[in-house]
Amino acid sequence: MGLGMARNLLRARVPLAVCDALPEPVDALAGEGAAATADPAALADRAALIFVCVPSDVEAAEVLFGERGVTRNGRTPAVVDTTTMNHGAALRLAERAAGAGLAYADCPVSGMPFRAENGTLTMMFGGSEALFARAKPYLDVMGEFVVHCGAVGTGQLMKAVNNIIYDVNIAAFCEVLPLAIKAGLQPEQLERVLTTGSSRSFASEYFVPRILARRFEGDFPMQAAYKDIVNIQEAAARHGVALPVVEAMVATYRAAIDMGFGNQNKSAMVKVYEERSGQEVRGRRESAP
């Protein structure tokens, strides 16, 4: 995701310095005009505004406060953290950043790597009006839909809400597809209707063809995406709200992980219902688009 986002900044002729734990993306971006830096501390020496895109809050904390982190040399750039993480973790990072003199905002993104490459991400910003105004020209380069959700932490809550509804959608067609085929409907006709009819969604358009092609790799794994579930469950507990449909999805999600599919994408939830029904979901095509 970060590679695509950085490329769009370069295409817009934004002066850009980059660093990464892996050399390949840094080398690729340096070949396209970015300045390569050795570590986040060196990056902070050059940049007044830093965008962070790492797997979790653990890596984000290391980038900001680690031995070779942004704060090592006493610099105080503003930070827009596009990492998806637990809402509480974002608040803790923001508090720690404030203590170090850093202006911090959480800004998780949605849209998968192809939208990061195309500059069409949805970006959910949680932070001050001043930092939002400062970052927005660059966010507009990286995303098509940029939403200021409120104070720090609200970006993570907004993404969790979006992703939970997305997960419920995936769980729904994963549950019904084995039954539909076992009852006599043809996979290709099901795909056509679920991607054009009233149940059509991004989730069905993206995942139904991949389920029929038995493609469960190459996207964000279920285990890594579980933090969205934690965010929503904590919010529901905090506000005393019952979420029965969400909890039904969570039961399927957990079952898929317990069956050993946590390293596969969310459409692997279909395997839970395939096992229960004795019906595999498979189309005639060998690959999905």
mmCIF file of C-alpha atoms in Angstrom:
data_model
loop_
_atom_site.group_PDB
_atom_site.id
_atom_site.type_symbol
_atom_site.label_atom_id
_atom_site.label_comp_id
_atom_site.label_asym_id
_atom_site.label_seq_id
_atom_site.Cartn_x
_atom_site.Cartn_y
_atom_site.Cartn_z
ATOM 1 C CA MET A 1 0.000 0.000 0.000
ATOM 2 C CA GLY A 2 2.750 2.428 0.950
ATOM 3 C CA LEU A 3 4.606 1.812 -2.296
ATOM 4 C CA GLY A 4 1.590 2.792 -4.397
ATOM 5 C CA MET A 5 0.874 5.831 -2.234
ATOM 6 C CA ALA A 6 4.477 7.019 -2.530
ATOM 7 C CA ARG A 7 4.430 6.564 -6.296
ATOM 8 C CA ASN A 8 1.444 8.861 -6.608
ATOM 9 C CA LEU A 9 3.264 11.565 -4.670
ATOM 10 C CA LEU A 10 6.198 11.215 -7.050
ATOM 11 C CA ARG A 11 3.884 11.402 -10.081
ATOM 12 C CA ALA A 12 2.541 14.670 -8.660
ATOM 13 C CA ARG A 13 6.138 15.938 -8.405
ATOM 14 C CA VAL A 14 6.098 16.108 -4.613
ATOM 15 C CA PRO A 15 9.683 16.154 -3.247
ATOM 16 C CA LEU A 16 9.863 12.803 -1.473
ATOM 17 C CA ALA A 17 12.277 10.976 0.808
ATOM 18 C CA VAL A 18 11.580 7.355 1.757
ATOM 19 C CA CYS A 19 12.761 4.552 4.010
ATOM 20 C CA ASP A 20 11.660 0.979 4.618
ATOM 21 C CA ALA A 21 12.841 -2.088 6.491
ATOM 22 C CA LEU A 22 13.098 -3.833 3.100
ATOM 23 C CA PRO A 23 15.470 -2.526 0.413
ATOM 24 C CA GLU A 24 13.306 -3.417 -2.603
ATOM 25 C CA PRO A 25 10.623 -0.700 -2.282
ATOM 26 C CA VAL A 26 13.242 1.923 -1.412
ATOM 27 C CA ASP A 27 15.310 0.961 -4.458
ATOM 28 C CA ALA A 28 12.222 1.046 -6.669
ATOM 29 C CA LEU A 29 11.181 4.498 -5.464
ATOM 30 C CA ALA A 30 14.739 5.830 -5.632
ATOM 31 C CA GLY A 31 14.802 4.735 -9.266
ATOM 32 C CA GLU A 32 11.681 6.828 -9.823
ATOM 33 C CA GLY A 33 13.077 9.988 -8.224
ATOM 34 C CA ALA A 34 12.699 9.654 -4.439
ATOM 35 C CA ALA A 35 15.573 10.262 -2.052
ATOM 36 C CA ALA A 36 16.493 7.085 -0.156
ATOM 37 C CA THR A 37 17.226 7.406 3.561
ATOM 38 C CA ALA A 38 18.773 4.870 5.898
ATOM 39 C CA ASP A 39 16.182 4.952 8.679
ATOM 40 C CA PRO A 40 13.278 7.002 10.096
ATOM 41 C CA ALA A 41 15.685 9.243 12.014
ATOM 42 C CA ALA A 42 17.430 10.213 8.776
ATOM 43 C CA LEU A 43 14.047 10.715 7.167
ATOM 44 C CA ALA A 44 13.029 13.096 9.968
ATOM 45 C CA ASP A 45 16.175 15.129 9.325
ATOM 46 C CA ARG A 46 14.873 15.841 5.803
ATOM 47 C CA ALA A 47 11.083 15.959 6.093
ATOM 48 C CA ALA A 48 8.638 18.226 7.931
ATOM 49 C CA LEU A 49 5.684 15.911 7.238
ATOM 50 C CA ILE A 50 5.977 12.125 7.440
ATOM 51 C CA PHE A 51 3.480 9.512 6.277
ATOM 52 C CA VAL A 52 3.774 6.127 7.983
ATOM 53 C CA CYS A 53 2.425 2.914 6.431
ATOM 54 C CA VAL A 54 3.386 -0.240 8.335
ATOM 55 C CA PRO A 55 1.614 -3.476 9.365
ATOM 56 C CA SER A 56 0.573 -2.566 12.923
ATOM 57 C CA ASP A 57 0.974 -0.212 15.889
ATOM 58 C CA VAL A 58 4.046 -2.213 16.989
ATOM 59 C CA GLU A 59 5.958 -1.215 13.866
ATOM 60 C CA ALA A 60 4.529 2.315 13.998
ATOM 61 C CA ALA A 61 5.887 2.769 17.531
ATOM 62 C CA GLU A 62 9.295 1.530 16.375
ATOM 63 C CA VAL A 63 9.281 3.947 13.435
ATOM 64 C CA LEU A 64 8.458 6.895 15.672
ATOM 65 C CA PHE A 65 10.195 6.106 18.970
ATOM 66 C CA GLY A 66 12.640 3.271 18.316
ATOM 67 C CA GLU A 67 16.417 3.362 18.477
ATOM 68 C CA ARG A 68 16.536 4.614 14.879
ATOM 69 C CA GLY A 69 13.134 6.287 15.013
ATOM 70 C CA VAL A 70 11.819 9.675 13.980
ATOM 71 C CA THR A 71 12.420 11.216 17.417
ATOM 72 C CA ARG A 72 16.043 10.040 17.800
ATOM 73 C CA ASN A 73 17.671 13.312 16.744
ATOM 74 C CA GLY A 74 15.174 15.583 18.459
ATOM 75 C CA ARG A 75 13.317 16.485 15.281
ATOM 76 C CA THR A 76 9.583 17.154 15.504
ATOM 77 C CA PRO A 77 7.981 16.604 12.093
ATOM 78 C CA ALA A 78 4.228 16.147 11.825
ATOM 79 C CA VAL A 79 3.159 12.526 11.396
ATOM 80 C CA VAL A 80 0.188 11.115 9.496
ATOM 81 C CA ASP A 81 -0.017 7.421 10.326
ATOM 82 C CA THR A 82 -1.901 5.433 7.669
ATOM 83 C CA THR A 83 -1.416 2.159 9.555
ATOM 84 C CA THR A 84 -4.572 0.261 10.514
ATOM 85 C CA MET A 85 -4.513 -0.497 14.246
ATOM 86 C CA ASN A 86 -6.582 -0.774 17.374
ATOM 87 C CA HIS A 87 -8.333 2.459 18.365
ATOM 88 C CA GLY A 88 -6.705 2.418 21.812
ATOM 89 C CA ALA A 89 -3.274 1.915 20.283
ATOM 90 C CA ALA A 90 -3.765 5.014 18.121
ATOM 91 C CA LEU A 91 -4.639 7.057 21.204
ATOM 92 C CA ARG A 92 -1.561 5.761 23.036
ATOM 93 C CA LEU A 93 0.690 6.593 20.089
ATOM 94 C CA ALA A 94 -0.833 10.076 19.872
ATOM 95 C CA GLU A 95 -0.214 10.669 23.588
ATOM 96 C CA ARG A 96 3.365 9.492 23.299
ATOM 97 C CA ALA A 97 3.867 11.620 20.191
ATOM 98 C CA ALA A 98 2.539 14.698 21.972
ATOM 99 C CA GLY A 99 5.055 14.096 24.757
ATOM 100 C CA ALA A 100 7.828 14.065 22.146
ATOM 101 C CA GLY A 101 6.550 17.220 20.448
ATOM 102 C CA LEU A 102 5.139 15.472 17.368
ATOM 103 C CA ALA A 103 1.800 16.440 15.843
ATOM 104 C CA TYR A 104 0.155 13.052 15.174
ATOM 105 C CA ALA A 105 -2.897 11.913 13.208
ATOM 106 C CA ASP A 106 -4.246 8.463 12.409
ATOM 107 C CA CYS A 107 -5.367 8.059 8.808
ATOM 108 C CA PRO A 108 -6.051 4.426 7.878
ATOM 109 C CA VAL A 109 -6.853 3.740 4.245
ATOM 110 C CA SER A 110 -9.245 1.438 2.415
ATOM 111 C CA GLY A 111 -9.183 0.137 -1.135
ATOM 112 C CA MET A 112 -6.583 -2.620 -1.605
ATOM 113 C CA PRO A 113 -3.185 -2.215 -3.340
ATOM 114 C CA PHE A 114 -4.604 -1.543 -6.817
ATOM 115 C CA ARG A 115 -6.370 1.581 -5.520
ATOM 116 C CA ALA A 116 -3.201 2.666 -3.727
ATOM 117 C CA GLU A 117 -1.427 2.411 -7.080
ATOM 118 C CA ASN A 118 -4.246 4.245 -8.866
ATOM 119 C CA GLY A 119 -4.486 7.021 -6.274
ATOM 120 C CA THR A 120 -8.150 6.230 -5.583
ATOM 121 C CA LEU A 121 -8.008 5.177 -1.918
ATOM 122 C CA THR A 122 -10.557 6.110 0.713
ATOM 123 C CA MET A 123 -8.614 7.826 3.515
ATOM 124 C CA MET A 124 -10.060 8.342 7.000
ATOM 125 C CA PHE A 125 -8.255 11.089 8.912
ATOM 126 C CA GLY A 126 -8.394 11.450 12.694
ATOM 127 C CA GLY A 127 -6.583 14.519 13.990
ATOM 128 C CA SER A 128 -6.581 18.290 14.350
ATOM 129 C CA GLU A 129 -8.017 20.674 11.777
ATOM 130 C CA ALA A 130 -4.593 22.272 11.422
ATOM 131 C CA LEU A 131 -2.814 19.008 10.599
ATOM 132 C CA PHE A 132 -5.632 17.965 8.286
ATOM 133 C CA ALA A 133 -5.301 21.225 6.328
ATOM 134 C CA ARG A 134 -1.562 20.690 6.106
ATOM 135 C CA ALA A 135 -1.806 17.072 4.970
ATOM 136 C CA LYS A 136 -4.841 17.276 2.687
ATOM 137 C CA PRO A 137 -3.052 18.373 -0.507
ATOM 138 C CA TYR A 138 -0.962 15.200 -0.281
ATOM 139 C CA LEU A 139 -3.878 13.012 0.811
ATOM 140 C CA ASP A 140 -5.775 14.205 -2.267
ATOM 141 C CA VAL A 141 -2.917 12.928 -4.422
ATOM 142 C CA MET A 142 -2.997 9.492 -2.795
ATOM 143 C CA GLY A 143 -6.749 9.115 -2.361
ATOM 144 C CA GLU A 144 -9.979 9.838 -4.175
ATOM 145 C CA PHE A 145 -12.142 10.040 -1.053
ATOM 146 C CA VAL A 146 -10.547 11.881 1.883
ATOM 147 C CA VAL A 147 -12.710 12.185 5.010
ATOM 148 C CA HIS A 148 -11.858 14.108 8.181
ATOM 149 C CA CYS A 149 -13.547 11.888 10.772
ATOM 150 C CA GLY A 150 -12.762 13.958 13.879
ATOM 151 C CA ALA A 151 -10.166 13.821 16.624
ATOM 152 C CA VAL A 152 -7.255 11.374 16.816
ATOM 153 C CA GLY A 153 -8.535 7.789 16.874
ATOM 154 C CA THR A 154 -11.693 8.414 14.891
ATOM 155 C CA GLY A 155 -9.951 7.364 11.688
ATOM 156 C CA GLN A 156 -9.408 3.897 13.166
ATOM 157 C CA LEU A 157 -13.022 3.699 14.362
ATOM 158 C CA MET A 158 -14.312 4.721 10.943
ATOM 159 C CA LYS A 159 -12.223 2.111 9.174
ATOM 160 C CA ALA A 160 -13.350 -0.549 11.646
ATOM 161 C CA VAL A 161 -17.009 0.285 10.943
ATOM 162 C CA ASN A 162 -16.379 0.124 7.192
ATOM 163 C CA ASN A 163 -14.483 -3.157 7.405
ATOM 164 C CA ILE A 164 -16.954 -4.845 9.736
ATOM 165 C CA ILE A 165 -19.822 -4.173 7.325
ATOM 166 C CA TYR A 166 -17.578 -5.478 4.548
ATOM 167 C CA ASP A 167 -16.826 -8.603 6.601
ATOM 168 C CA VAL A 168 -20.539 -9.222 7.248
ATOM 169 C CA ASN A 169 -21.139 -9.016 3.501
ATOM 170 C CA ILE A 170 -18.402 -11.556 2.771
ATOM 171 C CA ALA A 171 -19.603 -13.918 5.501
ATOM 172 C CA ALA A 172 -23.148 -13.766 4.105
ATOM 173 C CA PHE A 173 -22.324 -14.965 0.602
ATOM 174 C CA CYS A 174 -19.735 -17.426 1.947
ATOM 175 C CA GLU A 175 -22.514 -19.002 4.029
ATOM 176 C CA VAL A 176 -25.074 -19.153 1.209
ATOM 177 C CA LEU A 177 -22.928 -20.156 -1.790
ATOM 178 C CA PRO A 178 -22.393 -23.827 -0.781
ATOM 179 C CA LEU A 179 -26.132 -24.229 -0.159
ATOM 180 C CA ALA A 180 -27.017 -22.574 -3.473
ATOM 181 C CA ILE A 181 -24.784 -24.960 -5.429
ATOM 182 C CA LYS A 182 -25.886 -27.991 -3.428
ATOM 183 C CA ALA A 183 -29.508 -27.046 -4.199
ATOM 184 C CA GLY A 184 -28.749 -27.100 -7.933
ATOM 185 C CA LEU A 185 -27.723 -23.598 -8.997
ATOM 186 C CA GLN A 186 -24.720 -23.296 -11.319
ATOM 187 C CA PRO A 187 -21.617 -21.446 -10.057
ATOM 188 C CA GLU A 188 -21.245 -19.252 -13.144
ATOM 189 C CA GLN A 189 -24.870 -18.125 -13.028
ATOM 190 C CA LEU A 190 -24.548 -17.401 -9.311
ATOM 191 C CA GLU A 191 -21.493 -15.289 -9.990
ATOM 192 C CA ARG A 192 -23.300 -13.321 -12.674
ATOM 193 C CA VAL A 193 -26.281 -12.541 -10.450
ATOM 194 C CA LEU A 194 -24.313 -11.795 -7.255
ATOM 195 C CA THR A 195 -22.097 -9.336 -9.113
ATOM 196 C CA THR A 196 -24.913 -7.545 -10.988
ATOM 197 C CA GLY A 197 -28.113 -7.987 -8.939
ATOM 198 C CA SER A 198 -29.393 -6.277 -5.812
ATOM 199 C CA SER A 199 -26.818 -8.126 -3.661
ATOM 200 C CA ARG A 200 -23.987 -6.703 -5.761
ATOM 201 C CA SER A 201 -21.165 -5.073 -3.797
ATOM 202 C CA PHE A 202 -17.448 -4.527 -4.034
ATOM 203 C CA ALA A 203 -17.044 -7.613 -1.833
ATOM 204 C CA SER A 204 -19.053 -9.851 -4.170
ATOM 205 C CA GLU A 205 -17.459 -8.420 -7.302
ATOM 206 C CA TYR A 206 -13.992 -8.980 -5.900
ATOM 207 C CA PHE A 207 -14.314 -12.239 -3.992
ATOM 208 C CA VAL A 208 -17.017 -14.358 -5.650
ATOM 209 C CA PRO A 209 -14.935 -14.897 -8.828
ATOM 210 C CA ARG A 210 -11.925 -15.726 -6.657
ATOM 211 C CA ILE A 211 -13.884 -18.236 -4.588
ATOM 212 C CA LEU A 212 -15.028 -19.993 -7.776
ATOM 213 C CA ALA A 213 -11.399 -20.037 -8.956
ATOM 214 C CA ARG A 214 -10.236 -21.305 -5.518
ATOM 215 C CA ARG A 215 -7.972 -18.300 -5.070
ATOM 216 C CA PHE A 216 -7.588 -17.592 -1.361
ATOM 217 C CA GLU A 217 -4.060 -16.150 -1.350
ATOM 218 C CA GLY A 218 -2.559 -12.808 -2.325
ATOM 219 C CA ASP A 219 -4.799 -10.476 -0.298
ATOM 220 C CA PHE A 220 -4.709 -9.244 3.291
ATOM 221 C CA PRO A 221 -4.894 -12.339 5.559
ATOM 222 C CA MET A 222 -7.767 -12.846 7.974
ATOM 223 C CA GLN A 223 -5.536 -13.118 11.032
ATOM 224 C CA ALA A 224 -3.899 -9.747 10.343
ATOM 225 C CA ALA A 225 -7.291 -8.097 9.771
ATOM 226 C CA TYR A 226 -8.719 -9.264 13.110
ATOM 227 C CA LYS A 227 -7.926 -5.879 14.707
ATOM 228 C CA ASP A 228 -11.055 -4.412 13.056
ATOM 229 C CA ILE A 229 -13.166 -6.920 14.982
ATOM 230 C CA VAL A 230 -11.421 -5.978 18.233
ATOM 231 C CA ASN A 231 -12.068 -2.270 17.580
ATOM 232 C CA ILE A 232 -15.789 -2.799 17.062
ATOM 233 C CA GLN A 233 -16.203 -5.208 19.979
ATOM 234 C CA GLU A 234 -14.448 -2.768 22.317
ATOM 235 C CA ALA A 235 -16.631 0.115 21.090
ATOM 236 C CA ALA A 236 -19.790 -1.978 21.516
ATOM 237 C CA ALA A 237 -18.783 -2.961 25.052
ATOM 238 C CA ARG A 238 -17.891 0.626 25.936
ATOM 239 C CA HIS A 239 -21.285 1.914 24.806
ATOM 240 C CA GLY A 240 -23.381 -1.074 25.880
ATOM 241 C CA VAL A 241 -24.612 -1.938 22.375
ATOM 242 C CA ALA A 242 -25.457 -5.454 21.152
ATOM 243 C CA LEU A 243 -24.317 -6.440 17.642
ATOM 244 C CA PRO A 244 -25.868 -9.859 16.911
ATOM 245 C CA VAL A 245 -25.209 -9.838 13.150
ATOM 246 C CA VAL A 246 -21.607 -8.803 13.710
ATOM 247 C CA GLU A 247 -21.141 -11.513 16.344
ATOM 248 C CA ALA A 248 -22.503 -14.130 13.923
ATOM 249 C CA MET A 249 -19.896 -13.019 11.385
ATOM 250 C CA VAL A 250 -17.189 -13.096 14.059
ATOM 251 C CA ALA A 251 -18.088 -16.701 14.894
ATOM 252 C CA THR A 252 -17.545 -17.672 11.250
ATOM 253 C CA TYR A 253 -14.349 -15.624 11.065
ATOM 254 C CA ARG A 254 -12.955 -17.332 14.168
ATOM 255 C CA ALA A 255 -14.002 -20.755 12.911
ATOM 256 C CA ALA A 256 -12.071 -20.190 9.678
ATOM 257 C CA ILE A 257 -8.968 -19.157 11.642
ATOM 258 C CA ASP A 258 -9.326 -22.145 13.975
ATOM 259 C CA MET A 259 -9.515 -24.423 10.924
ATOM 260 C CA GLY A 260 -6.106 -23.119 9.825
ATOM 261 C CA PHE A 261 -7.129 -20.527 7.237
ATOM 262 C CA GLY A 262 -5.929 -17.420 9.091
ATOM 263 C CA ASN A 263 -3.182 -16.794 6.521
ATOM 264 C CA GLN A 264 -5.758 -16.698 3.702
ATOM 265 C CA ASN A 265 -8.074 -13.879 2.702
ATOM 266 C CA LYS A 266 -11.535 -13.295 4.141
ATOM 267 C CA SER A 267 -13.295 -15.290 1.449
ATOM 268 C CA ALA A 268 -11.782 -18.403 3.064
ATOM 269 C CA MET A 269 -14.802 -18.165 5.379
ATOM 270 C CA VAL A 270 -16.568 -20.143 2.624
ATOM 271 C CA LYS A 271 -14.515 -23.188 3.650
ATOM 272 C CA VAL A 272 -16.314 -23.287 7.005
ATOM 273 C CA TYR A 273 -19.645 -23.792 5.225
ATOM 274 C CA GLU A 274 -18.197 -26.075 2.580
ATOM 275 C CA GLU A 275 -17.109 -28.435 5.339
ATOM 276 C CA ARG A 276 -20.461 -28.224 7.126
ATOM 277 C CA SER A 277 -22.500 -28.769 3.959
ATOM 278 C CA GLY A 278 -20.186 -31.191 2.154
ATOM 279 C CA GLN A 279 -20.338 -28.948 -0.924
ATOM 280 C CA GLU A 280 -17.317 -27.236 -2.486
ATOM 281 C CA VAL A 281 -17.802 -23.972 -4.377
ATOM 282 C CA ARG A 282 -15.874 -24.168 -7.634
ATOM 283 C CA GLY A 283 -16.372 -22.794 -11.121
ATOM 284 C CA ARG A 284 -15.090 -24.016 -14.451
ATOM 285 C CA ARG A 285 -12.561 -21.238 -14.868
ATOM 286 C CA GLU A 286 -9.045 -21.775 -13.617
ATOM 287 C CA SER A 287 -8.323 -18.191 -12.645
ATOM 288 C CA ALA A 288 -10.161 -15.060 -11.592
ATOM 289 C CA PRO A 289 -9.554 -11.628 -13.114
#
